[in-house]
C-alpha cells in the first residue's frame, strides 16, 4: 500500500497472491474522485483496498501480510502504540481479530521493486528519482531474480531533483503534483532554441546542483525534519529561478504562459536540469550495475521528455510515481518467481461490473458498439470517449479510459483542449498499431507501451497527425499491443481499412482537476459534463438526443 501517515498523496492498494501474481490494483483517487487523494480523510487507500479484496472475493481476515511502501517507524517514531493501531490508521479498516503481518518497506526499495518486477528483464539496474524517500532522493539498485536487491548509490533528500522541479512548478503557479504542465511548457523553450543556465554539474558519478544540499543528520529522519528540509530547499530553488527570470512570478495567466518569456525560460531551465541529471544518472546506473538493462521509477520517471533521451534497453512501469509503491511493497514481500513479460496496466475496476440503468442513460441514445460507426463519427471530426474493460493504473490513459479523436488537423488539438478545459499550449499524445508506429515516430522498445517517453515524429506524422505533434517536434506515443484494448484496436483497423492513417489522438478521459474515470457511472457523468460527441461504454455506443445532456 501507499498509505498515511507517510504516503499523504497518491494513496493506492495492490493485492498479490503467494506467487506474486497481481490480482487487483487501484488508486484511491479513482474511488473518492479527489485527484491524488489529497486532503484530510481522503488519503487512506480504504476504497482502493476494498476493491482489491472484492476482486479476489476475500476479506481482511484472509490477508497474510500488509506491506506499506514507507518506513513509518523511522519517520514517525513512537507515533503508534502498536502494529494494530498502525494498520488501522493506514488502511482505514478495523482489525478486531487476527492481525496480518505488517511489513514496512523503505520507500525507494518499494519504487525499485515496482519497476524491476514489472519489467520483462531478468536482471537490471534500477534508477529511482523522486522528491524524497525516508533519507534519500535518488538511489541506484541492482536487481536480479537470482539474488537479493542491492543498493549501489544514493543522494540525500535535499539534493533532490524532484524538489528542484517543484521550485519551478511553484514559480509558474502550478501545484507541485501537476508538474506535467511544467514539462509541456518547457517544450516551447526547446522549440525556440533557448540557451539556459546549466544548473547541474554531471562530471563523474556524482551530481553537484546549483543549490547545494542542506546539512542533514546522518541518522534517521523524522517527518518534521523532512518537511522542514523540503520547504527550505524548494524555496531556495524558487528564488534561484526568480533571479534567472528577473521576476518573482509570471506576468500573464496560465492559459497565456507561452507569451511570457520568463515563464518559458523557467520551465525550460528546470527541464534541462532534469534531462542532464537523469542522463548522467542512467549512465552511472549502467556502470555500477554492469548491465545495459535499466528501469526507472519515482515521480521524476514520469518526465517523458527526459525518458525519451535515454538509450535502451529501458523500462518504466505504468505507475512510476508514489502510487506505484503499493505494487513495489507487495512485491518486496512476494516477488514474482520469474520474469513474465511487461505487466498489464489493466488491473482496476471493470465497467462491466457497474450496470447502467435507464435513469443513468436518460437523454442518451444507446446502440451496440460498431467500430465502423465509431470510425464514421471520428472521420467526421467528432470527439468521443471510451470506457471499456478494467481501468488502467497510473496517470496515462491507455485506451481503456480515453478521449479519442482523429488528429488530422491542429484544430482538433484546440477543440480537445477546450473540452478538457486545459490551456491551449498543452500537448496530446497519439496511439497507433505496431505495424504503423515506425512511420510516425522513433521506435521505442518499451516506453511507448505505457506512453512514458517522448519520441521525435517523422515528416509523415506532421502531415497526417499534426494534432499530436508538440511544438518541439515530439509526441508521447502509445503503441497498442494486440488484444489489449479491443474497441480502439478495432477502430484503428477500420481506419486502415478505409485508407485513412490508423492513428488517433489519445488523452485521459477526465475533466480538468479530476482523476481518470473509473466506473460506468463516472464515465456517464464525465460524458454529460464535457462537450463530447459520443461515448463507447463497454459494448454500447451512447450519443446525445437533441438537447439531451
XYZ file of N, CA and C in Angstrom, residues 333-488:
468
model
N 7.637 -8.309 -0.624
C 7.295 -9.427 0.255
C 7.071 -10.703 -0.535
N 6.352 -10.589 -1.664
C 6.037 -11.755 -2.502
C 6.432 -11.452 -3.945
N 7.722 -11.488 -4.263
C 8.133 -11.167 -5.640
C 7.709 -12.258 -6.609
N 7.492 -11.899 -7.867
C 7.250 -12.942 -8.872
C 8.433 -13.893 -8.928
N 8.169 -15.099 -9.354
C 9.224 -16.117 -9.328
C 10.140 -16.062 -10.541
N 9.667 -15.425 -11.615
C 10.471 -15.320 -12.837
C 9.892 -14.190 -13.685
N 10.651 -13.673 -14.631
C 10.104 -12.625 -15.491
C 8.894 -13.150 -16.264
N 7.882 -12.341 -16.324
C 6.675 -12.759 -17.029
C 6.319 -11.852 -18.180
N 7.258 -11.034 -18.623
C 6.931 -10.021 -19.610
C 6.428 -8.780 -18.905
N 6.367 -7.677 -19.624
C 5.935 -6.420 -19.023
C 4.519 -6.546 -18.482
N 4.273 -5.916 -17.342
C 2.999 -6.031 -16.643
C 1.858 -5.412 -17.448
N 0.681 -6.015 -17.367
C -0.514 -5.382 -17.924
C -0.930 -4.241 -17.005
N -1.266 -3.075 -17.565
C -1.728 -1.976 -16.715
C -3.211 -2.046 -16.386
N -3.931 -3.003 -16.980
C -5.390 -3.023 -16.859
C -5.798 -3.880 -15.666
N -5.643 -3.281 -14.474
C -5.799 -4.021 -13.223
C -6.872 -3.423 -12.317
N -7.541 -2.354 -12.771
C -8.514 -1.660 -11.943
C -9.937 -2.144 -12.156
N -10.888 -1.259 -11.859
C -12.300 -1.617 -11.889
C -12.776 -1.875 -13.308
N -13.673 -2.842 -13.454
C -14.234 -3.225 -14.744
C -15.596 -2.553 -14.916
N -15.774 -1.819 -16.004
C -17.060 -1.132 -16.200
C -18.212 -2.117 -16.355
N -17.915 -3.353 -16.714
C -18.993 -4.332 -16.856
C -19.612 -4.709 -15.518
N -18.903 -4.389 -14.431
C -19.431 -4.696 -13.099
C -20.392 -3.626 -12.602
N -20.582 -2.582 -13.388
C -21.390 -1.436 -12.958
C -22.485 -1.219 -13.991
N -23.598 -1.912 -13.841
C -24.671 -1.839 -14.819
C -25.224 -0.436 -14.974
N -25.638 -0.108 -16.188
C -26.185 1.208 -16.492
C -27.702 1.085 -16.586
N -28.384 1.684 -15.638
C -29.840 1.647 -15.635
C -30.431 2.731 -16.510
N -31.742 2.692 -16.707
C -32.392 3.677 -17.584
C -32.264 5.111 -17.099
N -32.216 5.307 -15.770
C -32.097 6.674 -15.260
C -30.736 7.261 -15.600
N -29.685 6.451 -15.447
C -28.336 6.935 -15.735
C -28.172 7.311 -17.198
N -28.888 6.612 -18.080
C -28.752 6.847 -19.515
C -29.840 7.770 -20.066
N -30.601 8.385 -19.184
C -31.691 9.254 -19.644
C -31.147 10.387 -20.507
N -31.823 10.662 -21.610
C -31.389 11.720 -22.518
C -30.326 11.283 -23.492
N -29.952 9.997 -23.474
C -28.947 9.472 -24.376
C -29.540 8.375 -25.245
N -29.025 8.232 -26.444
C -29.434 7.166 -27.349
C -28.378 6.070 -27.285
N -28.815 4.857 -26.989
C -27.894 3.731 -26.848
C -28.046 2.777 -28.017
N -26.915 2.446 -28.631
C -26.878 1.396 -29.645
C -25.690 0.492 -29.334
N -25.610 -0.638 -30.006
C -24.467 -1.512 -29.813
C -23.200 -0.904 -30.405
N -22.069 -1.239 -29.796
C -20.800 -0.738 -30.309
C -20.513 -1.337 -31.677
N -20.259 -0.471 -32.646
C -19.929 -0.867 -34.014
C -18.697 -0.061 -34.424
N -17.541 -0.702 -34.591
C -16.330 0.067 -34.903
C -16.441 0.876 -36.183
N -17.189 0.383 -37.148
C -17.351 1.156 -38.376
C -18.141 2.429 -38.116
N -19.177 2.353 -37.280
C -19.959 3.541 -36.966
C -19.104 4.546 -36.186
N -18.325 4.065 -35.221
C -17.454 4.957 -34.457
C -16.408 5.588 -35.368
N -15.885 4.824 -36.301
C -14.922 5.368 -37.254
C -15.555 6.464 -38.102
N -16.820 6.257 -38.533
C -17.530 7.305 -39.269
C -17.579 8.601 -38.458
N -17.930 8.483 -37.184
C -18.039 9.666 -36.328
C -16.697 10.371 -36.204
N -15.638 9.596 -35.994
C -14.317 10.190 -35.837
C -13.842 10.859 -37.121
N -14.048 10.213 -38.263
C -13.645 10.805 -39.533
C -14.467 12.044 -39.869
N -15.647 12.147 -39.265
C -16.484 13.332 -39.441
C -16.051 14.479 -38.531
N -14.954 14.270 -37.771
C -14.432 15.320 -36.915
C -14.983 15.312 -35.511
N -15.726 14.267 -35.143
C -16.283 14.224 -33.799
C -15.236 13.723 -32.800
N -15.456 14.075 -31.540
C -14.557 13.702 -30.443
C -15.357 12.849 -29.461
N -14.852 11.684 -29.143
C -15.565 10.786 -28.245
C -14.667 10.222 -27.173
N -15.259 9.380 -26.352
C -14.515 8.747 -25.263
C -14.816 7.262 -25.253
N -13.902 6.510 -24.645
C -14.094 5.075 -24.485
C -13.825 4.700 -23.039
N -14.715 3.889 -22.474
C -14.516 3.275 -21.157
C -14.853 1.810 -21.326
N -13.840 0.993 -21.370
C -14.047 -0.420 -21.693
C -13.120 -1.275 -20.849
N -13.671 -2.369 -20.281
C -12.852 -3.299 -19.538
C -12.357 -2.729 -18.220
N -11.274 -3.298 -17.712
C -10.705 -2.872 -16.440
C -9.873 -1.617 -16.622
N -9.980 -0.697 -15.666
C -9.270 0.578 -15.745
C -7.760 0.360 -15.714
N -7.041 1.168 -16.478
C -5.601 1.163 -16.403
C -5.148 1.833 -15.108
N -4.029 1.393 -14.567
C -3.430 2.059 -13.408
C -2.395 3.045 -13.911
N -2.128 4.057 -13.097
C -1.170 5.074 -13.484
C -1.850 6.274 -14.119
N -1.078 7.329 -14.378
C -1.658 8.586 -14.834
C -1.916 8.676 -16.328
N -1.469 7.698 -17.112
C -1.637 7.766 -18.556
C -2.837 6.938 -19.009
N -3.704 7.560 -19.804
C -4.827 6.825 -20.384
C -4.297 5.905 -21.474
N -4.613 4.615 -21.373
C -4.066 3.620 -22.290
C -5.170 2.884 -23.028
N -6.210 3.656 -23.405
C -7.286 3.204 -24.293
C -8.347 2.361 -23.603
N -8.323 2.275 -22.275
C -9.473 1.745 -21.538
C -10.293 2.871 -20.922
N -9.679 4.034 -20.727
C -10.373 5.219 -20.212
C -9.802 6.439 -20.949
N -10.152 6.566 -22.220
C -9.504 7.556 -23.086
C -10.518 8.424 -23.814
N -10.105 9.647 -24.134
C -10.782 10.510 -25.090
C -10.038 10.380 -26.412
N -10.798 10.238 -27.503
C -10.208 9.935 -28.805
C -10.692 10.912 -29.869
N -9.808 11.181 -30.833
C -10.165 11.997 -31.986
C -9.197 11.673 -33.107
N -9.599 11.953 -34.338
C -8.681 11.849 -35.472
C -7.826 13.115 -35.490
N -6.501 12.992 -35.419
C -5.631 14.168 -35.243
C -5.143 14.769 -36.555
N -5.995 14.836 -37.571
C -5.545 15.238 -38.897
C -5.437 16.752 -39.078
N -5.815 17.523 -38.046
C -5.669 18.979 -38.102
C -5.220 19.474 -36.731
N -4.684 20.686 -36.708
C -4.373 21.299 -35.416
C -5.646 21.772 -34.723
N -6.723 21.935 -35.493
C -7.981 22.393 -34.893
C -8.515 21.381 -33.895
N -8.309 20.076 -34.150
C -8.809 19.080 -33.206
C -8.048 19.184 -31.887
N -6.763 19.504 -31.951
C -5.981 19.746 -30.735
C -6.614 20.876 -29.923
N -6.998 21.941 -30.597
C -7.608 23.080 -29.905
C -8.954 22.689 -29.303
N -9.739 21.904 -30.031
C -11.055 21.546 -29.514
C -10.954 20.634 -28.303
N -10.055 19.640 -28.348
C -9.937 18.721 -27.209
C -9.424 19.458 -25.979
N -8.527 20.400 -26.159
C -8.100 21.194 -25.003
C -9.269 21.998 -24.433
N -10.143 22.506 -25.290
C -11.334 23.208 -24.784
C -12.253 22.245 -24.048
N -12.439 21.058 -24.595
C -13.295 20.057 -23.957
C -12.793 19.734 -22.558
N -11.479 19.615 -22.413
C -10.885 19.257 -21.126
C -10.580 20.477 -20.259
N -10.932 21.670 -20.752
C -10.733 22.914 -20.011
C -9.268 23.098 -19.629
N -8.389 22.817 -20.598
C -6.952 22.946 -20.384
C -6.416 24.139 -21.175
N -5.195 24.546 -20.833
C -4.522 25.580 -21.603
C -4.253 25.079 -23.023
N -4.338 25.980 -23.990
C -4.162 25.576 -25.378
C -2.736 25.140 -25.697
N -1.778 25.500 -24.848
C -0.408 25.099 -25.133
C -0.080 23.685 -24.659
N -1.050 23.013 -24.050
C -0.809 21.648 -23.562
C -0.831 20.651 -24.733
N 0.069 19.688 -24.763
C 0.148 18.748 -25.889
C -0.736 17.520 -25.682
N -0.902 16.771 -26.770
C -1.613 15.496 -26.727
C -0.748 14.391 -27.320
N -1.110 13.172 -26.986
C -0.375 12.000 -27.444
C -1.146 11.297 -28.556
N -0.436 10.434 -29.265
C -1.056 9.624 -30.302
C -0.980 8.157 -29.969
N -1.928 7.396 -30.511
C -1.914 5.941 -30.360
C -2.078 5.322 -31.737
N -1.327 4.265 -31.967
C -1.417 3.571 -33.242
C -1.090 2.105 -33.034
N -1.099 1.357 -34.121
C -0.788 -0.070 -34.077
C 0.708 -0.289 -34.246
N 1.217 -1.447 -33.842
C 2.655 -1.713 -34.010
C 3.104 -1.620 -35.466
N 2.228 -1.994 -36.401
C 2.607 -2.014 -37.805
C 2.833 -0.614 -38.368
N 2.182 0.390 -37.792
C 2.229 1.743 -38.348
C 3.133 2.680 -37.553
N 3.524 2.266 -36.359
C 4.249 3.171 -35.461
C 5.526 3.705 -36.085
N 6.276 2.869 -36.780
C 7.555 3.282 -37.328
C 7.456 4.356 -38.384
N 6.288 4.537 -38.982
C 6.120 5.590 -39.976
C 5.824 6.943 -39.331
N 5.519 6.953 -38.031
C 5.092 8.174 -37.356
C 6.135 8.757 -36.412
N 6.895 7.899 -35.747
C 7.833 8.407 -34.742
C 8.946 7.395 -34.507
N 9.968 7.847 -33.808
C 11.074 6.965 -33.465
C 10.547 5.759 -32.692
N 11.093 4.618 -32.999
C 10.657 3.412 -32.299
C 11.215 3.386 -30.886
N 10.388 2.939 -29.940
C 10.781 2.766 -28.544
C 10.386 1.351 -28.138
N 11.337 0.615 -27.633
C 11.048 -0.792 -27.342
C 10.009 -0.963 -26.254
N 10.085 -0.155 -25.196
C 9.174 -0.335 -24.064
C 8.429 0.937 -23.663
N 9.005 2.113 -23.853
C 8.393 3.339 -23.332
C 7.025 3.612 -23.933
N 6.823 3.245 -25.197
C 5.538 3.527 -25.834
C 4.443 2.554 -25.412
N 4.804 1.546 -24.635
C 3.774 0.626 -24.125
C 2.812 1.350 -23.181
N 3.362 2.237 -22.329
C 2.549 2.939 -21.337
C 2.564 4.461 -21.538
N 3.024 4.913 -22.727
C 3.021 6.334 -23.031
C 3.917 7.115 -22.059
N 5.153 6.634 -21.873
C 6.043 7.229 -20.879
C 7.371 7.716 -21.453
N 7.402 7.952 -22.769
C 8.616 8.505 -23.354
C 8.293 9.365 -24.555
N 8.856 10.570 -24.599
C 8.695 11.420 -25.778
C 9.535 10.854 -26.918
N 9.002 10.947 -28.122
C 9.715 10.474 -29.305
C 9.607 11.531 -30.398
N 10.658 11.685 -31.163
C 10.616 12.622 -32.279
C 9.739 12.051 -33.392
N 8.924 12.924 -33.965
C 7.998 12.481 -35.001
C 8.655 12.576 -36.370
N 8.064 11.872 -37.322
C 8.532 11.890 -38.698
C 7.772 12.945 -39.497
N 8.243 13.176 -40.712
C 7.519 14.072 -41.606
C 6.119 13.540 -41.892
N 5.984 12.222 -41.929
C 4.661 11.636 -42.169
C 3.700 11.982 -41.041
N 4.177 11.949 -39.803
C 3.318 12.320 -38.672
C 2.909 13.780 -38.764
N 3.830 14.633 -39.132
C 3.480 16.046 -39.276
C 2.404 16.232 -40.344
N 2.425 15.382 -41.345
C 1.459 15.501 -42.440
C 0.091 14.953 -42.069
N 0.060 13.753 -41.461
C -1.224 13.082 -41.260
C -1.769 13.235 -39.844
N -0.927 13.626 -38.865
C -1.376 13.685 -37.473
C -0.833 14.911 -36.761
N -1.007 16.118 -37.326
C -0.462 17.313 -36.670
C -1.070 17.582 -35.304
N -2.244 17.014 -35.024
C -2.901 17.242 -33.737
C -2.194 16.612 -32.563
N -1.223 15.708 -32.815
C -0.490 15.082 -31.711
C 1.005 15.394 -31.772
N 1.380 16.382 -32.581
C 2.776 16.795 -32.669
C 2.961 18.039 -31.817
N 3.817 17.934 -30.798
C 4.056 19.069 -29.918
C 4.967 20.073 -30.615
N 5.057 21.250 -30.030
C 5.766 22.357 -30.649
C 7.242 22.054 -30.868
N 7.817 21.147 -30.094
C 9.239 20.808 -30.247
C 9.462 19.604 -31.161
N 8.416 19.180 -31.864
C 8.573 18.091 -32.814
C 8.557 16.713 -32.208
N 7.977 16.565 -31.018
C 7.877 15.265 -30.361
C 6.411 14.927 -30.101
N 6.181 13.697 -29.747
C 4.903 13.275 -29.195
C 5.207 12.245 -28.123
N 4.193 11.911 -27.328
C 4.339 10.913 -26.267
C 3.499 9.721 -26.683
N 4.064 8.825 -27.488
C 3.228 7.850 -28.190
C 2.825 6.652 -27.350
N 1.727 6.052 -27.780
C 1.340 4.727 -27.312
C 1.241 3.811 -28.518
N 1.909 2.689 -28.442
C 1.769 1.643 -29.451
C 0.930 0.552 -28.819
N -0.234 0.323 -29.397
C -1.234 -0.545 -28.772
C -0.940 -2.003 -29.076
N -0.600 -2.765 -28.035
C -0.331 -4.185 -28.217
C -1.621 -4.911 -28.590
N -1.560 -5.871 -29.505
C -2.771 -6.578 -29.932
C -3.500 -7.229 -28.763
N -4.829 -7.074 -28.756
C -5.663 -7.714 -27.757
C -5.782 -6.988 -26.443
N -5.162 -5.804 -26.305
C -5.184 -5.124 -25.015
C -6.331 -4.135 -24.864
N -6.792 -3.534 -25.957
C -7.876 -2.544 -25.902
C -8.747 -2.752 -27.132
N -9.683 -3.710 -27.077
C -10.395 -4.156 -28.288
C -11.110 -3.053 -29.052
N -11.761 -2.120 -28.351
C -12.533 -1.091 -29.059
C -11.610 -0.207 -29.892
N -10.535 0.271 -29.286
C -9.624 1.165 -30.005
C -8.881 0.402 -31.089
